[in-house]
XYZ file of N, CA and C in Angstrom:
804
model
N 230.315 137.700 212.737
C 231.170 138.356 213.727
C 230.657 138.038 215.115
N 231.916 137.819 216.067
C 231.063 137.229 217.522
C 230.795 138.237 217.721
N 229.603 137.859 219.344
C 229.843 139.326 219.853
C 230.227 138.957 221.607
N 230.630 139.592 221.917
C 231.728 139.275 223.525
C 230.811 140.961 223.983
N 230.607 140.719 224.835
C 229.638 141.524 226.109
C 230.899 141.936 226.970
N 230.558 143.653 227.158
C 231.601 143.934 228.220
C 231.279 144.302 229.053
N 231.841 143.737 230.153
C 231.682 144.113 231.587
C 232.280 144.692 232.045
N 231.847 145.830 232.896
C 232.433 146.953 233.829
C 233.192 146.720 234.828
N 234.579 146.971 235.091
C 235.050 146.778 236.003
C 234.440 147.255 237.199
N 233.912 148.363 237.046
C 233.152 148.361 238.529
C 232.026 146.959 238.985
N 231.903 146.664 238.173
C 230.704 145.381 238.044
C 231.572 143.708 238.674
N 231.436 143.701 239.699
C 231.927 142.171 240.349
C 230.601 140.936 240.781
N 230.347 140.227 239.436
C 229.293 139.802 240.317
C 229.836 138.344 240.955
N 230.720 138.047 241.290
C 231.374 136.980 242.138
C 231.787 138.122 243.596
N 231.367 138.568 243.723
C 232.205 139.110 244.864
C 231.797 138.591 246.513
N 230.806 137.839 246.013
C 230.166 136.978 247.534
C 230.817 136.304 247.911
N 231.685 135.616 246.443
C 232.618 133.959 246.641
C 233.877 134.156 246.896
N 234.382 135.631 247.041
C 235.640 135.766 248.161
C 235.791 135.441 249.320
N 237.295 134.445 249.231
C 237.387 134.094 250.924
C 237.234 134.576 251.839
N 237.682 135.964 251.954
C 237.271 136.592 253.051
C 235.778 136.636 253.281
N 234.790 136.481 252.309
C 233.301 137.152 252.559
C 232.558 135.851 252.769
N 233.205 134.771 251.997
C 232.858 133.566 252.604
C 233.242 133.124 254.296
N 234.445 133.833 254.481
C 234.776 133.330 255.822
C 233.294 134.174 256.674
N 233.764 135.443 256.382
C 232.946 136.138 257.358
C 231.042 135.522 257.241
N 230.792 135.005 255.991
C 229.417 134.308 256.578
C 229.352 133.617 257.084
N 230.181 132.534 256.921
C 230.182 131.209 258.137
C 230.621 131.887 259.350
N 231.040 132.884 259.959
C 231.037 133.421 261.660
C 229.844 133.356 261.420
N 228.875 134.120 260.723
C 227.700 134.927 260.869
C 226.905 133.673 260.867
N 227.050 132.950 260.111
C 226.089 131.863 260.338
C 226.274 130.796 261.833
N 227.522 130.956 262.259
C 228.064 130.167 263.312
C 227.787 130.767 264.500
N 227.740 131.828 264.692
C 227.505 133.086 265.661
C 225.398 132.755 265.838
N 224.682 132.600 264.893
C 223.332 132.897 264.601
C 222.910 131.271 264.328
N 223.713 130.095 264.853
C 223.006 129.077 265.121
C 223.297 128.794 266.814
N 224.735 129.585 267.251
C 224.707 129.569 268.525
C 224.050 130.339 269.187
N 223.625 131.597 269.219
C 222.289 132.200 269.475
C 220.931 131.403 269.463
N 220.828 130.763 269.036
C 219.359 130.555 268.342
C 219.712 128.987 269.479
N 220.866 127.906 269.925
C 220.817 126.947 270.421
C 221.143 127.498 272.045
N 221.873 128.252 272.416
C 222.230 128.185 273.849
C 221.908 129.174 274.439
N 221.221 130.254 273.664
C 220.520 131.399 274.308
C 219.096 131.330 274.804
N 218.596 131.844 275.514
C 217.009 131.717 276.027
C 216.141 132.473 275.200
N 214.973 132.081 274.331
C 214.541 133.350 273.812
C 212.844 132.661 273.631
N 212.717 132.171 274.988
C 211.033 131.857 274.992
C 210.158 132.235 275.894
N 210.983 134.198 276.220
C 210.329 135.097 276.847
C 209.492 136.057 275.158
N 210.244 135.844 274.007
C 209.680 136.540 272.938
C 208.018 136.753 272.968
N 207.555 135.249 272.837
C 205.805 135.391 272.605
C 205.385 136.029 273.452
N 205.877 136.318 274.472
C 205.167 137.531 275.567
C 205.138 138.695 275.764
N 206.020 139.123 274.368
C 206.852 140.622 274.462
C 206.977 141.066 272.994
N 205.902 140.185 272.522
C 205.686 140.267 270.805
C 204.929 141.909 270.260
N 203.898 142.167 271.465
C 203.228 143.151 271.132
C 203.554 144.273 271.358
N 204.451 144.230 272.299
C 205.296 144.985 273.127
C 206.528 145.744 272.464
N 207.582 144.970 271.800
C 208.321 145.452 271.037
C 207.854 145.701 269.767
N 207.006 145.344 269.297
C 206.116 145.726 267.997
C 206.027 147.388 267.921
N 205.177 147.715 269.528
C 204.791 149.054 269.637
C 206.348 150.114 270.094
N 207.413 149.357 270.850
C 208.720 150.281 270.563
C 209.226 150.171 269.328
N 209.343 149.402 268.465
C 209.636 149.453 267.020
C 208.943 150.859 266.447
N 207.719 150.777 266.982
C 207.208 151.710 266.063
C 206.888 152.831 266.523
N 207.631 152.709 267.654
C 207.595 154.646 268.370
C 209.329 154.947 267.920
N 210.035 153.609 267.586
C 211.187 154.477 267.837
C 211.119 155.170 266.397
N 210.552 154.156 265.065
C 210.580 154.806 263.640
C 209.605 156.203 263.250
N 208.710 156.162 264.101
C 207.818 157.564 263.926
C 208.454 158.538 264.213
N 209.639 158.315 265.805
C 209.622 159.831 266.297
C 210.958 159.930 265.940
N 212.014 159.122 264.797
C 212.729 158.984 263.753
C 212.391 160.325 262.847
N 211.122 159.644 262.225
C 210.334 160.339 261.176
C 210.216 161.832 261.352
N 209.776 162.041 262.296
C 208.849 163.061 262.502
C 210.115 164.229 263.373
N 211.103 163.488 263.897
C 212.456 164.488 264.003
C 213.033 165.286 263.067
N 213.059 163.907 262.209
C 213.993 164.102 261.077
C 213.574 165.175 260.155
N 212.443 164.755 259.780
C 211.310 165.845 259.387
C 211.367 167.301 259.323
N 210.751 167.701 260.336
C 210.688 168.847 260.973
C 212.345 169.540 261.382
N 213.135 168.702 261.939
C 214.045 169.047 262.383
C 215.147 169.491 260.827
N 214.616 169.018 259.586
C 215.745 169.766 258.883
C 214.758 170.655 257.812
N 213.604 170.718 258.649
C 212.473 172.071 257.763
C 213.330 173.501 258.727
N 213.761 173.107 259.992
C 214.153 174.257 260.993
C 215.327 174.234 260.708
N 216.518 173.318 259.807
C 217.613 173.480 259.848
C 217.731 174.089 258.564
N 217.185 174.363 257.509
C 217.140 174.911 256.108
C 217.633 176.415 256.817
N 216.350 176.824 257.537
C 216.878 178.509 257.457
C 217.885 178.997 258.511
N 217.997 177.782 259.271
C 219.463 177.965 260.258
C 220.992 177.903 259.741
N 220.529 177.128 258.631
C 221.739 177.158 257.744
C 221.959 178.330 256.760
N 220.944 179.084 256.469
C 220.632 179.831 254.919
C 220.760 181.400 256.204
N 220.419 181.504 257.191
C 220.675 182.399 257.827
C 222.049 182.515 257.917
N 222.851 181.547 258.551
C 224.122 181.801 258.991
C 225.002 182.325 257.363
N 224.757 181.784 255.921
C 225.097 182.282 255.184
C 224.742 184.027 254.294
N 223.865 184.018 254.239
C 223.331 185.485 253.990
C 222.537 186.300 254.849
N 221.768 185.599 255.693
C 221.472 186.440 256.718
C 222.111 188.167 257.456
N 221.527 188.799 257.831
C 222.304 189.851 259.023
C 222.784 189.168 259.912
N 223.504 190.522 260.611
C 224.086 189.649 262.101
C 222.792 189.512 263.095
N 221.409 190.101 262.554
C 220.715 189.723 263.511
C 219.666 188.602 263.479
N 220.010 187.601 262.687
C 219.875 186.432 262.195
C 220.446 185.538 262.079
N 221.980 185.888 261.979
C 222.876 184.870 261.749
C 224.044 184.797 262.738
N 223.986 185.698 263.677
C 224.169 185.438 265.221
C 223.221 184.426 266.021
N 222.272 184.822 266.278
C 221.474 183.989 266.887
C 221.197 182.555 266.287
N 221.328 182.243 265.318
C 221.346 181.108 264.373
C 222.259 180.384 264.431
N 224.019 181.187 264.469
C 225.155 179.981 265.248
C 224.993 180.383 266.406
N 224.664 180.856 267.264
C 224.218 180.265 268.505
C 223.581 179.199 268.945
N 222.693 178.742 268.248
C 221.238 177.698 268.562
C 222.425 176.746 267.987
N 222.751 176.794 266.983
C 223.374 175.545 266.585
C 225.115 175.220 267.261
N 225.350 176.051 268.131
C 226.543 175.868 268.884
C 226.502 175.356 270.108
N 225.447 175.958 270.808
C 224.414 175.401 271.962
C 224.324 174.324 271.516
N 223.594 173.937 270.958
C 222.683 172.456 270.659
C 223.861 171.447 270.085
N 225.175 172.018 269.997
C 226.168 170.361 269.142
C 227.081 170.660 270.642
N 226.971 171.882 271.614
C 228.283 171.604 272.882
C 227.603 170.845 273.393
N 226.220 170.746 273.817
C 225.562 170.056 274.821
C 225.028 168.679 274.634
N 225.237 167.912 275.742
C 224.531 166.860 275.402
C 223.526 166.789 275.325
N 222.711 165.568 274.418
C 221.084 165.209 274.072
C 220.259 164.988 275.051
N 221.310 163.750 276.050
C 220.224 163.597 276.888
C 220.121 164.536 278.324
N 221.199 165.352 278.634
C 220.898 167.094 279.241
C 219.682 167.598 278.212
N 219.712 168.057 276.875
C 218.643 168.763 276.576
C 217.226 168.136 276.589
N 217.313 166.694 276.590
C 215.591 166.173 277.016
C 215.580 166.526 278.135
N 216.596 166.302 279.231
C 216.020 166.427 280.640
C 215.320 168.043 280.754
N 216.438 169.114 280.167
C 215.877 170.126 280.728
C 214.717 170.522 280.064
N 214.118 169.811 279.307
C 212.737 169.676 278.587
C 211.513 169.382 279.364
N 211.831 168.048 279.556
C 211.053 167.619 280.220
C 211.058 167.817 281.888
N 212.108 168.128 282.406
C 211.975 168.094 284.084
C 211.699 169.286 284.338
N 212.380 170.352 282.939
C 212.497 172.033 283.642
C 210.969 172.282 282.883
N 211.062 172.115 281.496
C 209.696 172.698 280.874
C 208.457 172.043 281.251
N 208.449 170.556 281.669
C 207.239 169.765 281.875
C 206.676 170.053 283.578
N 207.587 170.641 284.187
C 207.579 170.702 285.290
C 206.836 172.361 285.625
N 206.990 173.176 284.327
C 207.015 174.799 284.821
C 204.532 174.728 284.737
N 204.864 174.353 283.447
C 202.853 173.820 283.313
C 202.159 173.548 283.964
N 202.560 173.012 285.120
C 201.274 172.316 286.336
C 201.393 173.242 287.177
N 201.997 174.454 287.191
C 201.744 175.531 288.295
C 201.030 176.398 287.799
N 200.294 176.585 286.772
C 198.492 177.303 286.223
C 197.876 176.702 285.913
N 196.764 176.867 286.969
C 195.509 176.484 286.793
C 194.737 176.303 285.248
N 194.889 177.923 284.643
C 194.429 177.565 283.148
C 194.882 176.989 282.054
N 196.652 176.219 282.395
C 197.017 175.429 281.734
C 196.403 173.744 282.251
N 196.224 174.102 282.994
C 195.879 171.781 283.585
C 194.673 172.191 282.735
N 193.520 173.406 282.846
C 192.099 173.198 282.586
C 192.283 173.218 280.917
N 192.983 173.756 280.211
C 193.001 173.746 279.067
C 192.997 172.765 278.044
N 192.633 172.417 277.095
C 192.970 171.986 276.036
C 194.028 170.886 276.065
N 195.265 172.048 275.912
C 196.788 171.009 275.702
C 196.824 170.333 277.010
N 196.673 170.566 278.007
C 196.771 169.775 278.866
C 197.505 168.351 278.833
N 196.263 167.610 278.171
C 196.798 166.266 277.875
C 197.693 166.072 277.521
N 198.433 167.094 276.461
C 199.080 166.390 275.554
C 200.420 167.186 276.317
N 200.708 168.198 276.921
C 201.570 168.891 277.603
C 201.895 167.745 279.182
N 201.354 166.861 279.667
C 201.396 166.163 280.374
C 202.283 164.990 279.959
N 202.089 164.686 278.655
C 203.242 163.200 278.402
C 204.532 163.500 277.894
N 205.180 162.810 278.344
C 206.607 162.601 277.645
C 206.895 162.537 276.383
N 206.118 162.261 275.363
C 206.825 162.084 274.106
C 206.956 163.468 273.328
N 206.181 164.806 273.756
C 206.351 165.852 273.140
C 207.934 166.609 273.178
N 208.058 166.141 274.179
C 209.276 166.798 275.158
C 210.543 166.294 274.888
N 210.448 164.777 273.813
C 211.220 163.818 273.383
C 211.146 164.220 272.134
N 210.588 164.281 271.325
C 210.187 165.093 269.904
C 210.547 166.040 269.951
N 210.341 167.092 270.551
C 210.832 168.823 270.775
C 212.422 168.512 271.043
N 212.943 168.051 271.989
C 214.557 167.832 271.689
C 214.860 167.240 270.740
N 214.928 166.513 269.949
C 215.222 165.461 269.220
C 215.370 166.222 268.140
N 213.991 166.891 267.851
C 214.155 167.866 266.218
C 215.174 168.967 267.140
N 215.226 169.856 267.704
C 216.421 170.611 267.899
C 217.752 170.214 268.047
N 217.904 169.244 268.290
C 219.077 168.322 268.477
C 219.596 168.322 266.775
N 218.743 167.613 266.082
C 219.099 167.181 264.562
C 219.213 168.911 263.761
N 218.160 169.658 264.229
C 218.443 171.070 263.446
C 219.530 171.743 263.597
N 219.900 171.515 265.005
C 221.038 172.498 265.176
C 222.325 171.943 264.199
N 222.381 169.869 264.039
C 223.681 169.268 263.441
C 223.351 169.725 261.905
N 221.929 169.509 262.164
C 221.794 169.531 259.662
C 222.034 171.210 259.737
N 221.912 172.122 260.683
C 221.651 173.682 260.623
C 223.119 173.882 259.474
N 224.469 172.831 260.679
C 225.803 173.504 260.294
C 226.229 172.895 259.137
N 225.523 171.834 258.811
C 225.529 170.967 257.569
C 224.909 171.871 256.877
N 223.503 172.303 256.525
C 223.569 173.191 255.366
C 224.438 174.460 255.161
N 224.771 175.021 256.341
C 225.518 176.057 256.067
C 226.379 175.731 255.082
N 227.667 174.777 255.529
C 228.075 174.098 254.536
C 228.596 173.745 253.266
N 226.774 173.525 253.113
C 226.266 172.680 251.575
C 226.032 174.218 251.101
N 225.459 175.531 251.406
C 225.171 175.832 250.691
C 226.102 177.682 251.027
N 226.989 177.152 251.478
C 228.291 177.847 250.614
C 229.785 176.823 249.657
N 228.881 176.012 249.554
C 229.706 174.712 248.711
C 229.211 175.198 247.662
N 228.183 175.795 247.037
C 227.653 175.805 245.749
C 228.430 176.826 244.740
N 228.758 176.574 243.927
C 230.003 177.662 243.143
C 228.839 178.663 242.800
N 230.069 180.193 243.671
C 229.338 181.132 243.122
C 228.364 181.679 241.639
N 230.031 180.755 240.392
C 229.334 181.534 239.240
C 228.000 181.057 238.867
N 227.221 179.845 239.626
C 226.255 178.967 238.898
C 224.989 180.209 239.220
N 225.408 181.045 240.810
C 224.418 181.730 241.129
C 224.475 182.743 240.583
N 225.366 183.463 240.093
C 225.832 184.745 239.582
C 224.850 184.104 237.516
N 224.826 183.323 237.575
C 224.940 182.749 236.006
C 223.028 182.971 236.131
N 222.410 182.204 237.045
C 220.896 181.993 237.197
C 220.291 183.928 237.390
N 221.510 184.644 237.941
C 220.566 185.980 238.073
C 220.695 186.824 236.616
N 221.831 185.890 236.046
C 221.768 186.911 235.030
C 220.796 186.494 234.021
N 219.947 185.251 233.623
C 218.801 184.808 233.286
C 217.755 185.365 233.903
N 218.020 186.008 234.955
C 216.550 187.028 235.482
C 216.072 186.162 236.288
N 216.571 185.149 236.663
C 215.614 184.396 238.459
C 215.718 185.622 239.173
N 214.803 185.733 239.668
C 214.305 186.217 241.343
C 214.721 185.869 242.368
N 215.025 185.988 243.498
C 215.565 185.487 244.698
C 215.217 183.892 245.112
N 214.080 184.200 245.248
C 212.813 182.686 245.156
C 213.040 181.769 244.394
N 212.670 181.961 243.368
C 213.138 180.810 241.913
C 214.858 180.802 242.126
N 215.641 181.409 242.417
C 217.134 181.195 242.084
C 217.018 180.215 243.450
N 216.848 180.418 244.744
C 216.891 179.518 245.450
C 216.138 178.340 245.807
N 215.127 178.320 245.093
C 214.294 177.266 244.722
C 214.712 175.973 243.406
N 215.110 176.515 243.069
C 215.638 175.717 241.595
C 217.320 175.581 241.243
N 217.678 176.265 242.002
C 219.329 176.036 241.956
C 220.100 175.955 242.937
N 220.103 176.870 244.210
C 220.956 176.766 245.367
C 220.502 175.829 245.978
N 219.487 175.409 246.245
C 218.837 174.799 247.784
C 218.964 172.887 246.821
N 218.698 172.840 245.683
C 218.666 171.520 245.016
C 220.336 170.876 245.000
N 220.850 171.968 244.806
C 222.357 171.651 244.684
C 223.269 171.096 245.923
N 222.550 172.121 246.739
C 222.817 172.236 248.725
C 222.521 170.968 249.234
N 221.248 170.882 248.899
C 220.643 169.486 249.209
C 221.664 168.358 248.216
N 222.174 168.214 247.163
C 222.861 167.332 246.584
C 224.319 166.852 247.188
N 224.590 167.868 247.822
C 226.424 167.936 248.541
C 226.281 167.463 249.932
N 224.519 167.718 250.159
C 225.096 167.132 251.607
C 224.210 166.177 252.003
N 223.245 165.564 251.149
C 223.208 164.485 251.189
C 224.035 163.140 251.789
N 225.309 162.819 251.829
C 225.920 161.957 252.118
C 226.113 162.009 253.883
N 226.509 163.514 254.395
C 226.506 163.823 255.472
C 225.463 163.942 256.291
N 223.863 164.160 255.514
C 222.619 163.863 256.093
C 222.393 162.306 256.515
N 222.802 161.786 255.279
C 222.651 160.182 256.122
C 223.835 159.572 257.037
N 224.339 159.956 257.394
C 225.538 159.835 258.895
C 224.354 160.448 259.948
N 223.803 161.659 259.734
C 222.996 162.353 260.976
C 221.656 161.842 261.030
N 221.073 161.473 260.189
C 219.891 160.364 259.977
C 220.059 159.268 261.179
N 221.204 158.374 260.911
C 221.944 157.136 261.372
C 222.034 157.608 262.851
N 223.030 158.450 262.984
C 223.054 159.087 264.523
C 221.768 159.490 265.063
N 220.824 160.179 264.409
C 219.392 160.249 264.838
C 218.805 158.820 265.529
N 219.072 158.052 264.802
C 218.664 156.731 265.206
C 219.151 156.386 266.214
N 220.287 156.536 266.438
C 220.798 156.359 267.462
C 220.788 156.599 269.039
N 220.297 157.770 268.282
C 219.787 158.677 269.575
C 218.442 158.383 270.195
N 217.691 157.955 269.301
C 216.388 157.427 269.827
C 216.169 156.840 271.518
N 216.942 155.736 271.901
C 216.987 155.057 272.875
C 216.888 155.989 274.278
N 217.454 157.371 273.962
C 217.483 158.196 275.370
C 216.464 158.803 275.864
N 215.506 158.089 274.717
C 213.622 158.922 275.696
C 213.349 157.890 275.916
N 214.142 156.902 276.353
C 213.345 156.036 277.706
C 213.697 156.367 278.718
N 214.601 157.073 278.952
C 215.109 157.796 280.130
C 213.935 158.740 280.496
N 212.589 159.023 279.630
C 211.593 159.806 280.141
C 210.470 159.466 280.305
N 210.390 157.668 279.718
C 209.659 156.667 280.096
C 208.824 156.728 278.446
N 208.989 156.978 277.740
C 208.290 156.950 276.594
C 209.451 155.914 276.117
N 208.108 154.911 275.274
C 208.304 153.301 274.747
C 208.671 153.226 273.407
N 209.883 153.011 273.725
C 211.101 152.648 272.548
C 211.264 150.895 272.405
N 212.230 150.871 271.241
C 212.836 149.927 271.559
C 213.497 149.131 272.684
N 214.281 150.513 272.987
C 215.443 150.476 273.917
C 214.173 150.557 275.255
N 213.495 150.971 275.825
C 212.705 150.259 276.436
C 211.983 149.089 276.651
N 211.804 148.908 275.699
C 211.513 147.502 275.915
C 212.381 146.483 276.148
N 213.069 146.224 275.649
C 214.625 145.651 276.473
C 214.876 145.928 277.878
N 214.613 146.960 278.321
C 214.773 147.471 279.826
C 213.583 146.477 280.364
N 212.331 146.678 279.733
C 211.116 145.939 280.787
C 211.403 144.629 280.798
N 212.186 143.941 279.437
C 212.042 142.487 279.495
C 213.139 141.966 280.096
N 214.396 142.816 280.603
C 215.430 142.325 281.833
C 214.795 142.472 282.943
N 213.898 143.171 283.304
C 213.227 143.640 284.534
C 212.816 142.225 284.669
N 211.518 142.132 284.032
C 210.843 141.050 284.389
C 211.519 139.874 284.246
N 212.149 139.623 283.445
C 212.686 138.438 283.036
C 214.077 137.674 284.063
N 214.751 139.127 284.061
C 216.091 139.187 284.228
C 217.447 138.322 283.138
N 216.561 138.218 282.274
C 217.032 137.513 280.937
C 218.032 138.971 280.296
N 219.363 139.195 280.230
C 220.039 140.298 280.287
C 220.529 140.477 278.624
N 221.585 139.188 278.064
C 221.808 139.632 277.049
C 221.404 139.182 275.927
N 220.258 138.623 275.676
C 219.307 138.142 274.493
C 218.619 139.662 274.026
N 217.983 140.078 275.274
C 216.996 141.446 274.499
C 217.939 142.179 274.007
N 219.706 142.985 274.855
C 220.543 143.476 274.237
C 220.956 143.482 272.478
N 220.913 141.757 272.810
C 221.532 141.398 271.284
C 220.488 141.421 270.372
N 219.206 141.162 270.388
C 218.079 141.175 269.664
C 217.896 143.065 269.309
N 218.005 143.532 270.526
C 217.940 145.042 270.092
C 219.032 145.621 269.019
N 220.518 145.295 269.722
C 221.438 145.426 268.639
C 221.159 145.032 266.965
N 220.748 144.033 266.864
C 220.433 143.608 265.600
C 219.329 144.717 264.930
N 218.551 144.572 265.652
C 217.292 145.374 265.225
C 217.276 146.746 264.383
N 218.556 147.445 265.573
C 219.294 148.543 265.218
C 220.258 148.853 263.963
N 220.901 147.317 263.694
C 221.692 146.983 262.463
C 220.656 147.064 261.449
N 219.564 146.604 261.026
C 218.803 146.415 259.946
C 217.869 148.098 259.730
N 218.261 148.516 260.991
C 217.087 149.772 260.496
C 218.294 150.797 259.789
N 219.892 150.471 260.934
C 220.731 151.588 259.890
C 220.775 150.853 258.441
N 221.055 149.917 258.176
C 221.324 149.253 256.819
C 220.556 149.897 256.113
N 218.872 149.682 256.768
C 217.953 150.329 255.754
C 218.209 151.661 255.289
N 218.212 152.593 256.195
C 218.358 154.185 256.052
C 219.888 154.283 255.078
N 220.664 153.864 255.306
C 222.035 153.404 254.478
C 221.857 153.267 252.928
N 220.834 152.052 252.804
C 220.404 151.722 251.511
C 219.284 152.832 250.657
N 218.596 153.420 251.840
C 217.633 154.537 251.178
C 218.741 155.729 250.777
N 219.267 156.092 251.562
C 220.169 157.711 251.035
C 221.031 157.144 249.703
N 221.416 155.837 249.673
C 222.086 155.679 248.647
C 221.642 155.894 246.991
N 220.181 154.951 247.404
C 219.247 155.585 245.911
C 219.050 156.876 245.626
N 218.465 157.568 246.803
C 218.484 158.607 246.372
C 219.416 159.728 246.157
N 220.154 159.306 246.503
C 221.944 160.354 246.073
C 222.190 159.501 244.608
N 222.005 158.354 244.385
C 222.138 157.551 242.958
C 221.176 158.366 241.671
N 219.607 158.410 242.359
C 218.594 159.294 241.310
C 218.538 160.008 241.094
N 218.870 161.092 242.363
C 219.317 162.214 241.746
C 220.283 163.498 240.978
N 220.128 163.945 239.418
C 221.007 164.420 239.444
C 221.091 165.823 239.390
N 222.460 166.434 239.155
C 222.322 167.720 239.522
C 221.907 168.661 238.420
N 221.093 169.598 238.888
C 220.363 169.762 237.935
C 220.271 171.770 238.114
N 220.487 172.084 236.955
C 220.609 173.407 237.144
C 219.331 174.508 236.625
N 218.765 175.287 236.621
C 217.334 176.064 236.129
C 216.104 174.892 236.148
């Protein structure tokens, strides 16, 4: 008896050798040999170390937004759903504030209003924080995670009145505790629904990065600024940055995908 192998229609593995996808690589390849022949780009070796170190301020303070900023958006979200009103007032507030206003208004008034209020006591310059209350990148970090908490805040809200009541009504009648029921069922589930909408605000996070050079802390998007300065070489660093920007969303794109793929939903 033969045997004939079946393949999934979801499964295309010719799908590269469509005309259209063939057309569109030859732009891409036609586009990226004319770059590479009539553009200037032998200011790079001088600006190697340079964009190295905005690469890697823009992915840390990525990280470290993203981070923190949806450890503060868990209970901004979990407030506005069960909370009192004296929790869950003030909670859509922060997060109504923080999505009317713009980002780069809330760095400024960070850094010009808050960075500015510190150098008028003495026992703050002599102190400790000092140093670290003196640079720009705290002040870029401190908006950035409030910025993202206040968007994931209204996103979990959300996610976690998306979760069907009876699953919670079902876990108390097994005798979970408040803790364990929201540890093991609401918050895993919450986290499962909005997953897809976290990586859009991830992406936009990224996006957002570029506006703390406006406070002189070294981004990407700064560095592009220094190398038109000096250079006056205008749209090579643009387009080199653009790209740059393409491969880091792709990446973050390709990460939420696995993990919305691995994980499944999972109940007790």
């Amino acid at each position: 008896m033969a045997y004939f192998p079946i393949i999934s229609a979801n499964r295309r593995p010719l799908t590269w050798f469509e005309p259209h996808r063939i057309i569109l690589i030859a732009i891409a390849i036609a586009l990226v040999f004319a770059a590479a022949v009539f553009m200037r780009w032998d200011w790079l070796p001088d600006y190697y170390t340079l964009a190295i170190a905005g690469l890697w301020g823009s992915i840390w303070i990525l990280i470290v937004t993203c981070v923190f900023g949806f450890v503060l958006a868990l209970p901004l979200g979990l407030a506005q759903v069960t909370g009192p009103s004296w929790l869950s007032l003030p909670a859509k507030a922060f997060c109504t504030v923080i999505r009317g206003t713009p980002l780069l208004l809330q760095i400024w008034l960070l850094y010009y209003g808050l960075g500015s209020f510190f150098p008028q006591y003495p026992w703050i310059r002599e102190s400790d924080i000092w140093p670290l209350v003196r640079q720009a990148w705290p002040y870029a970090v401190l908006a950035l995670t409030l910025s993202f908490a206040g968007y994931v805040g209204e996103v979990m809200r959300g996610a976690f009145v998306g979760v069907p009541s009876g699953q919670l009504e079902a876990a108390r009648g097994f005798g979970m505790n408040r803790w364990k029921l929201f540890r093991r069922v609401w918050l895993p589930q919450a986290i499962h629904k909005a997953l897809p909408t976290l990586a859009g605000e991830t992406v936009m996070q990224l996006k957002s990065t570029p506006l703390v050079a406006t406070i002189t802390v070294i981004d990407l998007y700064a560095v592009s600024v220094r190398v038109r300065q000096d250079t006056l070489v205008i749209y090579e660093p643009l387009l080199l940055l653009a790209l740059t920007y393409m491969v880091l969303t792709g990446l973050l794109v390709w990460i939420f995908s696995r993990i919305e793929a691995r994980i499944p939903v999972r109940v007790g």
